[in-house]
Amino acid sequence: MKKLVILASVLSMFLQIAKASDKDTTKVKKEVLKKTEIDVVYNHYIQDGNNSAVTGGIGTEKLIVYSPSVTYKRVQGRRGLSLKIGSDIISSASTDNIDFVKSSASVLDARTYSNLNVSSMSKSKRVNYGLGTGFSIESDYFSLPINGFISKVSKDKSREMGMEMQVFLDDLRWGRLNPGYYSPQYLIYPQELRGKDWFETTKRKSYTAKFSLSQIINKRNIIGVYPAFTVQSGLLATPFHRVFMNDSTTRVESLPEKRHKLALALKWNSFIGGRTIVKQDLSMYTDDFGIHSIAYEHEATFKLNSELGVSPFVRFYSQKGSRYFAAYKQHTVNDLYYTSDYDLSTLSSFKIGMGLKYAPFKQIGKHSLWNSVQLRYAYYKRSNGLYAHVMSCVLIFSHQKKLQK
C-alpha cells in the first residue's frame, strides 16, 4: 500500500511537471509579428539662376542633382530598426568657378550618406523611444549626426507628445575622397584668396531640440504643434564663397561663429468625406542673424478609387534677409561680417506641384507586398529669378511574417 502511495505521489509530481512544461511551451510558441519595409527613392533636381555665392552674388547657379536612396525598415515585436543609404550627385557649373575653370560646362561632386536608427516600444505600446547615428561625406565635408527621441501616446490614443535631440558634428576640410590624400587636409578657398588662412577653425557643431504635440480633435480633424530650437557654433561661413567689396577687393565670406535659431510649425489635417484629405502647414522661423520668415503650405489628397490618389499642393514663402547680406560690391571694407549668398537675402518664393500615388498592395510571393508607387513634381520660383524643377519617385515594398517567440 505504501508503494502505491509513493507511486501515486511520483506520478502526480510528473503530471505537475508536464503541465508546467505545457504552459512554458505555450509561452514559447507565442506569435510575434515581423514586418520589413523597403523604400526605393529617386529625386531629380534641376536649378538655374544668376546669383551664385561662389562668384560673389553674380553668375550662374545652374546645377543638377541626382539623388537615389534606399531605406530598410524592420519591426519585430516592440523593437524597430531603420537603415537609410543614399547619395546626392551634383553637376554644378558654378562649382567650377572656385578655381575659375572655364574649360568644362560643369563639374561633378557627390555626397554619400547613411543613417541608422533603432527604436523600442514599452509593453503598453504607449511609449516609443530610440537612438540614431550615421554619417555624411563629400570631398570637402564630413558630418557625424547623433540623435535620440521619445514619444508618448495618451491612454485614449487621442494625443501624442514627443521630444527629439539632435547633434551634428561637422568638419569642412577637403581631401577625404581625393587620390593621394584620403584624409582631411585644409579648407578650400577661392583660387585667388589662398595666400592665407581666413579661419581659425575648420569645424562646426549644431545642437537641436525638437518638440511635438498632436491632438485628435474629432473624427475628421487633427492638429499639431512643432517647436524647435537650434544652437550652432564654429565655422558657419562657407570658405569658397567670394564677397566683392565696394572698393573692388575680394574677400572670403565672413559670418559670426555662433547662431541661434527658433522655428515653429503648426499643422492641421482635415478629413473631408471619405475621399479627400486636406493638409495645411504654417511655419515660422527667426534667428540672431536677423532672418525672419513665414511659410504656408496647402495640400489636398483626392482618392479617385481604392488604389489611386492625386495630391495637388502649393507653398508660399516670405523671408526678411540677414543684416550681414549685401549684393555684389555693396559691402563696405569696414564691415566685420559679410555675405552675398542670396539664401540669406530678403526674398519671397512659391512652389506648386502635383503628387500621384498608386497603392495596389499587390502580392509578391507568399509574404511580400508591392505597397505603392508615388510620383511627385514641383516647380519652384524665387523673387530674385532662381527657379527649379523637382521630381521624385518612391517605390515601397513590404514583407510580413509571424514568428514563434
JSON list of C-alpha atoms in Angstrom, two decimals, residues 189-345:
[
{"chain": "A", "resi": 189, "resn": "TYR", "atom": "CA", "xyz": [39.16, 78.93, -50.58]},
{"chain": "A", "resi": 190, "resn": "PRO", "atom": "CA", "xyz": [38.58, 80.69, -53.92]},
{"chain": "A", "resi": 191, "resn": "GLN", "atom": "CA", "xyz": [41.71, 80.36, -56.08]},
{"chain": "A", "resi": 192, "resn": "GLU", "atom": "CA", "xyz": [42.90, 83.97, -55.78]},
{"chain": "A", "resi": 193, "resn": "LEU", "atom": "CA", "xyz": [42.40, 84.04, -51.97]},
{"chain": "A", "resi": 194, "resn": "ARG", "atom": "CA", "xyz": [44.52, 81.05, -50.97]},
{"chain": "A", "resi": 195, "resn": "GLY", "atom": "CA", "xyz": [47.50, 83.02, -49.70]},
{"chain": "A", "resi": 196, "resn": "LYS", "atom": "CA", "xyz": [46.37, 82.90, -46.07]},
{"chain": "A", "resi": 197, "resn": "ASP", "atom": "CA", "xyz": [44.14, 81.04, -43.62]},
{"chain": "A", "resi": 198, "resn": "TRP", "atom": "CA", "xyz": [40.92, 83.02, -43.33]},
{"chain": "A", "resi": 199, "resn": "PHE", "atom": "CA", "xyz": [39.51, 80.96, -40.45]},
{"chain": "A", "resi": 200, "resn": "GLU", "atom": "CA", "xyz": [41.00, 79.58, -37.25]},
{"chain": "A", "resi": 201, "resn": "THR", "atom": "CA", "xyz": [38.57, 76.66, -37.03]},
{"chain": "A", "resi": 202, "resn": "THR", "atom": "CA", "xyz": [37.53, 74.04, -39.58]},
{"chain": "A", "resi": 203, "resn": "LYS", "atom": "CA", "xyz": [34.65, 72.55, -37.59]},
{"chain": "A", "resi": 204, "resn": "ARG", "atom": "CA", "xyz": [31.01, 73.27, -36.84]},
{"chain": "A", "resi": 205, "resn": "LYS", "atom": "CA", "xyz": [28.68, 71.97, -34.14]},
{"chain": "A", "resi": 206, "resn": "SER", "atom": "CA", "xyz": [24.89, 72.07, -34.20]},
{"chain": "A", "resi": 207, "resn": "TYR", "atom": "CA", "xyz": [22.54, 71.16, -31.35]},
{"chain": "A", "resi": 208, "resn": "THR", "atom": "CA", "xyz": [18.79, 70.94, -31.96]},
{"chain": "A", "resi": 209, "resn": "ALA", "atom": "CA", "xyz": [15.88, 70.23, -29.62]},
{"chain": "A", "resi": 210, "resn": "LYS", "atom": "CA", "xyz": [12.57, 69.37, -31.32]},
{"chain": "A", "resi": 211, "resn": "PHE", "atom": "CA", "xyz": [9.23, 69.01, -29.58]},
{"chain": "A", "resi": 212, "resn": "SER", "atom": "CA", "xyz": [5.90, 67.78, -30.89]},
{"chain": "A", "resi": 213, "resn": "LEU", "atom": "CA", "xyz": [2.29, 67.70, -29.76]},
{"chain": "A", "resi": 214, "resn": "SER", "atom": "CA", "xyz": [-0.50, 66.27, -31.90]},
{"chain": "A", "resi": 215, "resn": "GLN", "atom": "CA", "xyz": [-4.14, 66.14, -30.86]},
{"chain": "A", "resi": 216, "resn": "ILE", "atom": "CA", "xyz": [-7.15, 64.44, -32.43]},
{"chain": "A", "resi": 217, "resn": "ILE", "atom": "CA", "xyz": [-9.97, 66.98, -32.23]},
{"chain": "A", "resi": 218, "resn": "ASN", "atom": "CA", "xyz": [-12.66, 64.72, -33.66]},
{"chain": "A", "resi": 219, "resn": "LYS", "atom": "CA", "xyz": [-13.05, 62.03, -36.30]},
{"chain": "A", "resi": 220, "resn": "ARG", "atom": "CA", "xyz": [-12.18, 64.49, -39.06]},
{"chain": "A", "resi": 221, "resn": "ASN", "atom": "CA", "xyz": [-9.54, 66.83, -37.64]},
{"chain": "A", "resi": 222, "resn": "ILE", "atom": "CA", "xyz": [-6.02, 66.52, -36.22]},
{"chain": "A", "resi": 223, "resn": "ILE", "atom": "CA", "xyz": [-3.83, 69.44, -35.20]},
{"chain": "A", "resi": 224, "resn": "GLY", "atom": "CA", "xyz": [-0.15, 69.55, -34.30]},
{"chain": "A", "resi": 225, "resn": "VAL", "atom": "CA", "xyz": [2.37, 71.99, -32.80]},
{"chain": "A", "resi": 226, "resn": "TYR", "atom": "CA", "xyz": [6.09, 71.50, -33.52]},
{"chain": "A", "resi": 227, "resn": "PRO", "atom": "CA", "xyz": [8.59, 73.94, -31.96]},
{"chain": "A", "resi": 228, "resn": "ALA", "atom": "CA", "xyz": [12.36, 73.55, -32.47]},
{"chain": "A", "resi": 229, "resn": "PHE", "atom": "CA", "xyz": [15.43, 75.35, -31.12]},
{"chain": "A", "resi": 230, "resn": "THR", "atom": "CA", "xyz": [18.96, 75.16, -32.61]},
{"chain": "A", "resi": 231, "resn": "VAL", "atom": "CA", "xyz": [22.34, 76.41, -31.40]},
{"chain": "A", "resi": 232, "resn": "GLN", "atom": "CA", "xyz": [25.31, 76.43, -33.79]},
{"chain": "A", "resi": 233, "resn": "SER", "atom": "CA", "xyz": [28.95, 77.24, -33.18]},
{"chain": "A", "resi": 234, "resn": "GLY", "atom": "CA", "xyz": [32.20, 77.13, -35.14]},
{"chain": "A", "resi": 235, "resn": "LEU", "atom": "CA", "xyz": [32.70, 77.78, -38.85]},
{"chain": "A", "resi": 236, "resn": "LEU", "atom": "CA", "xyz": [29.29, 78.96, -40.08]},
{"chain": "A", "resi": 237, "resn": "ALA", "atom": "CA", "xyz": [30.59, 80.71, -43.22]},
{"chain": "A", "resi": 238, "resn": "THR", "atom": "CA", "xyz": [31.26, 78.79, -46.45]},
{"chain": "A", "resi": 239, "resn": "PRO", "atom": "CA", "xyz": [35.02, 79.01, -47.20]},
{"chain": "A", "resi": 240, "resn": "PHE", "atom": "CA", "xyz": [34.70, 79.03, -51.01]},
{"chain": "A", "resi": 241, "resn": "HIS", "atom": "CA", "xyz": [32.09, 81.84, -51.17]},
{"chain": "A", "resi": 242, "resn": "ARG", "atom": "CA", "xyz": [33.53, 85.09, -52.52]},
{"chain": "A", "resi": 243, "resn": "VAL", "atom": "CA", "xyz": [32.42, 88.58, -51.50]},
{"chain": "A", "resi": 244, "resn": "PHE", "atom": "CA", "xyz": [33.28, 91.60, -53.68]},
{"chain": "A", "resi": 245, "resn": "MET", "atom": "CA", "xyz": [33.58, 94.79, -51.63]},
{"chain": "A", "resi": 246, "resn": "ASN", "atom": "CA", "xyz": [32.64, 98.26, -52.83]},
{"chain": "A", "resi": 247, "resn": "ASP", "atom": "CA", "xyz": [36.34, 99.07, -53.48]},
{"chain": "A", "resi": 248, "resn": "SER", "atom": "CA", "xyz": [36.56, 96.06, -55.89]},
{"chain": "A", "resi": 249, "resn": "THR", "atom": "CA", "xyz": [38.67, 93.97, -53.47]},
{"chain": "A", "resi": 250, "resn": "THR", "atom": "CA", "xyz": [37.67, 90.35, -52.88]},
{"chain": "A", "resi": 251, "resn": "ARG", "atom": "CA", "xyz": [37.28, 88.53, -49.57]},
{"chain": "A", "resi": 252, "resn": "VAL", "atom": "CA", "xyz": [36.10, 85.17, -48.26]},
{"chain": "A", "resi": 253, "resn": "GLU", "atom": "CA", "xyz": [32.58, 85.19, -46.79]},
{"chain": "A", "resi": 254, "resn": "SER", "atom": "CA", "xyz": [32.60, 86.04, -43.07]},
{"chain": "A", "resi": 255, "resn": "LEU", "atom": "CA", "xyz": [29.83, 85.24, -40.59]},
{"chain": "A", "resi": 256, "resn": "PRO", "atom": "CA", "xyz": [29.62, 85.06, -36.76]},
{"chain": "A", "resi": 257, "resn": "GLU", "atom": "CA", "xyz": [30.76, 81.82, -35.13]},
{"chain": "A", "resi": 258, "resn": "LYS", "atom": "CA", "xyz": [27.53, 81.45, -33.13]},
{"chain": "A", "resi": 259, "resn": "ARG", "atom": "CA", "xyz": [23.94, 81.27, -34.30]},
{"chain": "A", "resi": 260, "resn": "HIS", "atom": "CA", "xyz": [20.64, 80.64, -32.52]},
{"chain": "A", "resi": 261, "resn": "LYS", "atom": "CA", "xyz": [17.55, 79.52, -34.45]},
{"chain": "A", "resi": 262, "resn": "LEU", "atom": "CA", "xyz": [13.94, 79.23, -33.37]},
{"chain": "A", "resi": 263, "resn": "ALA", "atom": "CA", "xyz": [11.27, 77.53, -35.51]},
{"chain": "A", "resi": 264, "resn": "LEU", "atom": "CA", "xyz": [7.59, 76.79, -35.00]},
{"chain": "A", "resi": 265, "resn": "ALA", "atom": "CA", "xyz": [5.33, 74.71, -37.25]},
{"chain": "A", "resi": 266, "resn": "LEU", "atom": "CA", "xyz": [1.54, 74.41, -36.93]},
{"chain": "A", "resi": 267, "resn": "LYS", "atom": "CA", "xyz": [-0.22, 71.59, -38.79]},
{"chain": "A", "resi": 268, "resn": "TRP", "atom": "CA", "xyz": [-3.88, 70.88, -39.40]},
{"chain": "A", "resi": 269, "resn": "ASN", "atom": "CA", "xyz": [-5.07, 67.73, -41.20]},
{"chain": "A", "resi": 270, "resn": "SER", "atom": "CA", "xyz": [-8.73, 67.57, -42.06]},
{"chain": "A", "resi": 271, "resn": "PHE", "atom": "CA", "xyz": [-10.67, 64.57, -43.46]},
{"chain": "A", "resi": 272, "resn": "ILE", "atom": "CA", "xyz": [-13.39, 65.80, -45.79]},
{"chain": "A", "resi": 273, "resn": "GLY", "atom": "CA", "xyz": [-15.74, 62.99, -46.70]},
{"chain": "A", "resi": 274, "resn": "GLY", "atom": "CA", "xyz": [-14.37, 59.53, -47.46]},
{"chain": "A", "resi": 275, "resn": "ARG", "atom": "CA", "xyz": [-12.11, 60.51, -50.37]},
{"chain": "A", "resi": 276, "resn": "THR", "atom": "CA", "xyz": [-10.49, 63.86, -49.53]},
{"chain": "A", "resi": 277, "resn": "ILE", "atom": "CA", "xyz": [-7.81, 64.84, -47.03]},
{"chain": "A", "resi": 278, "resn": "VAL", "atom": "CA", "xyz": [-6.60, 68.42, -46.65]},
{"chain": "A", "resi": 279, "resn": "LYS", "atom": "CA", "xyz": [-3.24, 69.22, -45.05]},
{"chain": "A", "resi": 280, "resn": "GLN", "atom": "CA", "xyz": [-2.30, 72.75, -44.04]},
{"chain": "A", "resi": 281, "resn": "ASP", "atom": "CA", "xyz": [1.07, 73.81, -42.60]},
{"chain": "A", "resi": 282, "resn": "LEU", "atom": "CA", "xyz": [2.08, 77.21, -41.23]},
{"chain": "A", "resi": 283, "resn": "SER", "atom": "CA", "xyz": [5.79, 77.57, -40.39]},
{"chain": "A", "resi": 284, "resn": "MET", "atom": "CA", "xyz": [7.62, 80.48, -38.74]},
{"chain": "A", "resi": 285, "resn": "TYR", "atom": "CA", "xyz": [11.35, 80.98, -38.24]},
{"chain": "A", "resi": 286, "resn": "THR", "atom": "CA", "xyz": [13.73, 83.51, -36.69]},
{"chain": "A", "resi": 287, "resn": "ASP", "atom": "CA", "xyz": [17.44, 83.67, -35.83]},
{"chain": "A", "resi": 288, "resn": "ASP", "atom": "CA", "xyz": [20.03, 86.11, -34.50]},
{"chain": "A", "resi": 289, "resn": "PHE", "atom": "CA", "xyz": [21.48, 86.67, -37.99]},
{"chain": "A", "resi": 290, "resn": "GLY", "atom": "CA", "xyz": [18.38, 88.81, -38.47]},
{"chain": "A", "resi": 291, "resn": "ILE", "atom": "CA", "xyz": [16.45, 86.37, -40.67]},
{"chain": "A", "resi": 292, "resn": "HIS", "atom": "CA", "xyz": [12.69, 86.13, -40.10]},
{"chain": "A", "resi": 293, "resn": "SER", "atom": "CA", "xyz": [10.44, 84.03, -42.30]},
{"chain": "A", "resi": 294, "resn": "ILE", "atom": "CA", "xyz": [6.96, 82.63, -42.64]},
{"chain": "A", "resi": 295, "resn": "ALA", "atom": "CA", "xyz": [5.66, 79.87, -44.92]},
{"chain": "A", "resi": 296, "resn": "TYR", "atom": "CA", "xyz": [2.25, 78.43, -45.70]},
{"chain": "A", "resi": 297, "resn": "GLU", "atom": "CA", "xyz": [1.66, 75.10, -47.49]},
{"chain": "A", "resi": 298, "resn": "HIS", "atom": "CA", "xyz": [-1.64, 73.62, -48.61]},
{"chain": "A", "resi": 299, "resn": "GLU", "atom": "CA", "xyz": [-2.04, 70.08, -49.93]},
{"chain": "A", "resi": 300, "resn": "ALA", "atom": "CA", "xyz": [-5.20, 68.19, -50.80]},
{"chain": "A", "resi": 301, "resn": "THR", "atom": "CA", "xyz": [-5.34, 64.45, -51.47]},
{"chain": "A", "resi": 302, "resn": "PHE", "atom": "CA", "xyz": [-8.21, 63.13, -53.60]},
{"chain": "A", "resi": 303, "resn": "LYS", "atom": "CA", "xyz": [-8.82, 59.36, -53.67]},
{"chain": "A", "resi": 304, "resn": "LEU", "atom": "CA", "xyz": [-10.02, 58.58, -57.18]},
{"chain": "A", "resi": 305, "resn": "ASN", "atom": "CA", "xyz": [-10.59, 54.94, -56.21]},
{"chain": "A", "resi": 306, "resn": "SER", "atom": "CA", "xyz": [-9.29, 52.42, -53.68]},
{"chain": "A", "resi": 307, "resn": "GLU", "atom": "CA", "xyz": [-5.86, 52.34, -55.35]},
{"chain": "A", "resi": 308, "resn": "LEU", "atom": "CA", "xyz": [-5.26, 55.74, -56.95]},
{"chain": "A", "resi": 309, "resn": "GLY", "atom": "CA", "xyz": [-4.94, 59.21, -55.42]},
{"chain": "A", "resi": 310, "resn": "VAL", "atom": "CA", "xyz": [-3.77, 62.65, -56.59]},
{"chain": "A", "resi": 311, "resn": "SER", "atom": "CA", "xyz": [-2.34, 65.39, -54.37]},
{"chain": "A", "resi": 312, "resn": "PRO", "atom": "CA", "xyz": [-2.00, 68.96, -55.71]},
{"chain": "A", "resi": 313, "resn": "PHE", "atom": "CA", "xyz": [-0.05, 71.30, -53.43]},
{"chain": "A", "resi": 314, "resn": "VAL", "atom": "CA", "xyz": [1.18, 74.88, -53.20]},
{"chain": "A", "resi": 315, "resn": "ARG", "atom": "CA", "xyz": [3.62, 76.61, -50.85]},
{"chain": "A", "resi": 316, "resn": "PHE", "atom": "CA", "xyz": [4.28, 80.33, -50.29]},
{"chain": "A", "resi": 317, "resn": "TYR", "atom": "CA", "xyz": [7.36, 81.64, -48.50]},
{"chain": "A", "resi": 318, "resn": "SER", "atom": "CA", "xyz": [8.50, 85.10, -47.41]},
{"chain": "A", "resi": 319, "resn": "GLN", "atom": "CA", "xyz": [11.82, 85.99, -45.76]},
{"chain": "A", "resi": 320, "resn": "LYS", "atom": "CA", "xyz": [13.41, 89.11, -44.31]},
{"chain": "A", "resi": 321, "resn": "GLY", "atom": "CA", "xyz": [17.13, 88.86, -45.03]},
{"chain": "A", "resi": 322, "resn": "SER", "atom": "CA", "xyz": [20.12, 88.82, -42.71]},
{"chain": "A", "resi": 323, "resn": "ARG", "atom": "CA", "xyz": [21.81, 92.02, -41.62]},
{"chain": "A", "resi": 324, "resn": "TYR", "atom": "CA", "xyz": [25.05, 90.51, -42.93]},
{"chain": "A", "resi": 325, "resn": "PHE", "atom": "CA", "xyz": [23.84, 90.22, -46.54]},
{"chain": "A", "resi": 326, "resn": "ALA", "atom": "CA", "xyz": [24.56, 92.67, -49.34]},
{"chain": "A", "resi": 327, "resn": "ALA", "atom": "CA", "xyz": [24.63, 92.25, -53.10]},
{"chain": "A", "resi": 328, "resn": "TYR", "atom": "CA", "xyz": [27.67, 92.30, -55.39]},
{"chain": "A", "resi": 329, "resn": "LYS", "atom": "CA", "xyz": [30.04, 95.18, -54.49]},
{"chain": "A", "resi": 330, "resn": "GLN", "atom": "CA", "xyz": [27.64, 96.58, -51.89]},
{"chain": "A", "resi": 331, "resn": "HIS", "atom": "CA", "xyz": [29.64, 95.68, -48.75]},
{"chain": "A", "resi": 332, "resn": "THR", "atom": "CA", "xyz": [31.99, 98.30, -47.30]},
{"chain": "A", "resi": 333, "resn": "VAL", "atom": "CA", "xyz": [35.57, 97.46, -46.33]},
{"chain": "A", "resi": 334, "resn": "ASN", "atom": "CA", "xyz": [34.71, 98.26, -42.67]},
{"chain": "A", "resi": 335, "resn": "ASP", "atom": "CA", "xyz": [32.08, 95.53, -42.41]},
{"chain": "A", "resi": 336, "resn": "LEU", "atom": "CA", "xyz": [33.00, 92.86, -39.85]},
{"chain": "A", "resi": 337, "resn": "TYR", "atom": "CA", "xyz": [30.63, 90.23, -41.28]},
{"chain": "A", "resi": 338, "resn": "TYR", "atom": "CA", "xyz": [29.60, 89.96, -44.92]},
{"chain": "A", "resi": 339, "resn": "THR", "atom": "CA", "xyz": [27.98, 87.57, -47.39]},
{"chain": "A", "resi": 340, "resn": "SER", "atom": "CA", "xyz": [26.48, 87.77, -50.87]},
{"chain": "A", "resi": 341, "resn": "ASP", "atom": "CA", "xyz": [24.69, 84.43, -50.56]},
{"chain": "A", "resi": 342, "resn": "TYR", "atom": "CA", "xyz": [21.11, 85.09, -51.68]},
{"chain": "A", "resi": 343, "resn": "ASP", "atom": "CA", "xyz": [19.85, 82.31, -49.40]},
{"chain": "A", "resi": 344, "resn": "LEU", "atom": "CA", "xyz": [20.35, 84.91, -46.64]},
{"chain": "A", "resi": 345, "resn": "SER", "atom": "CA", "xyz": [18.74, 87.80, -48.56]}
]
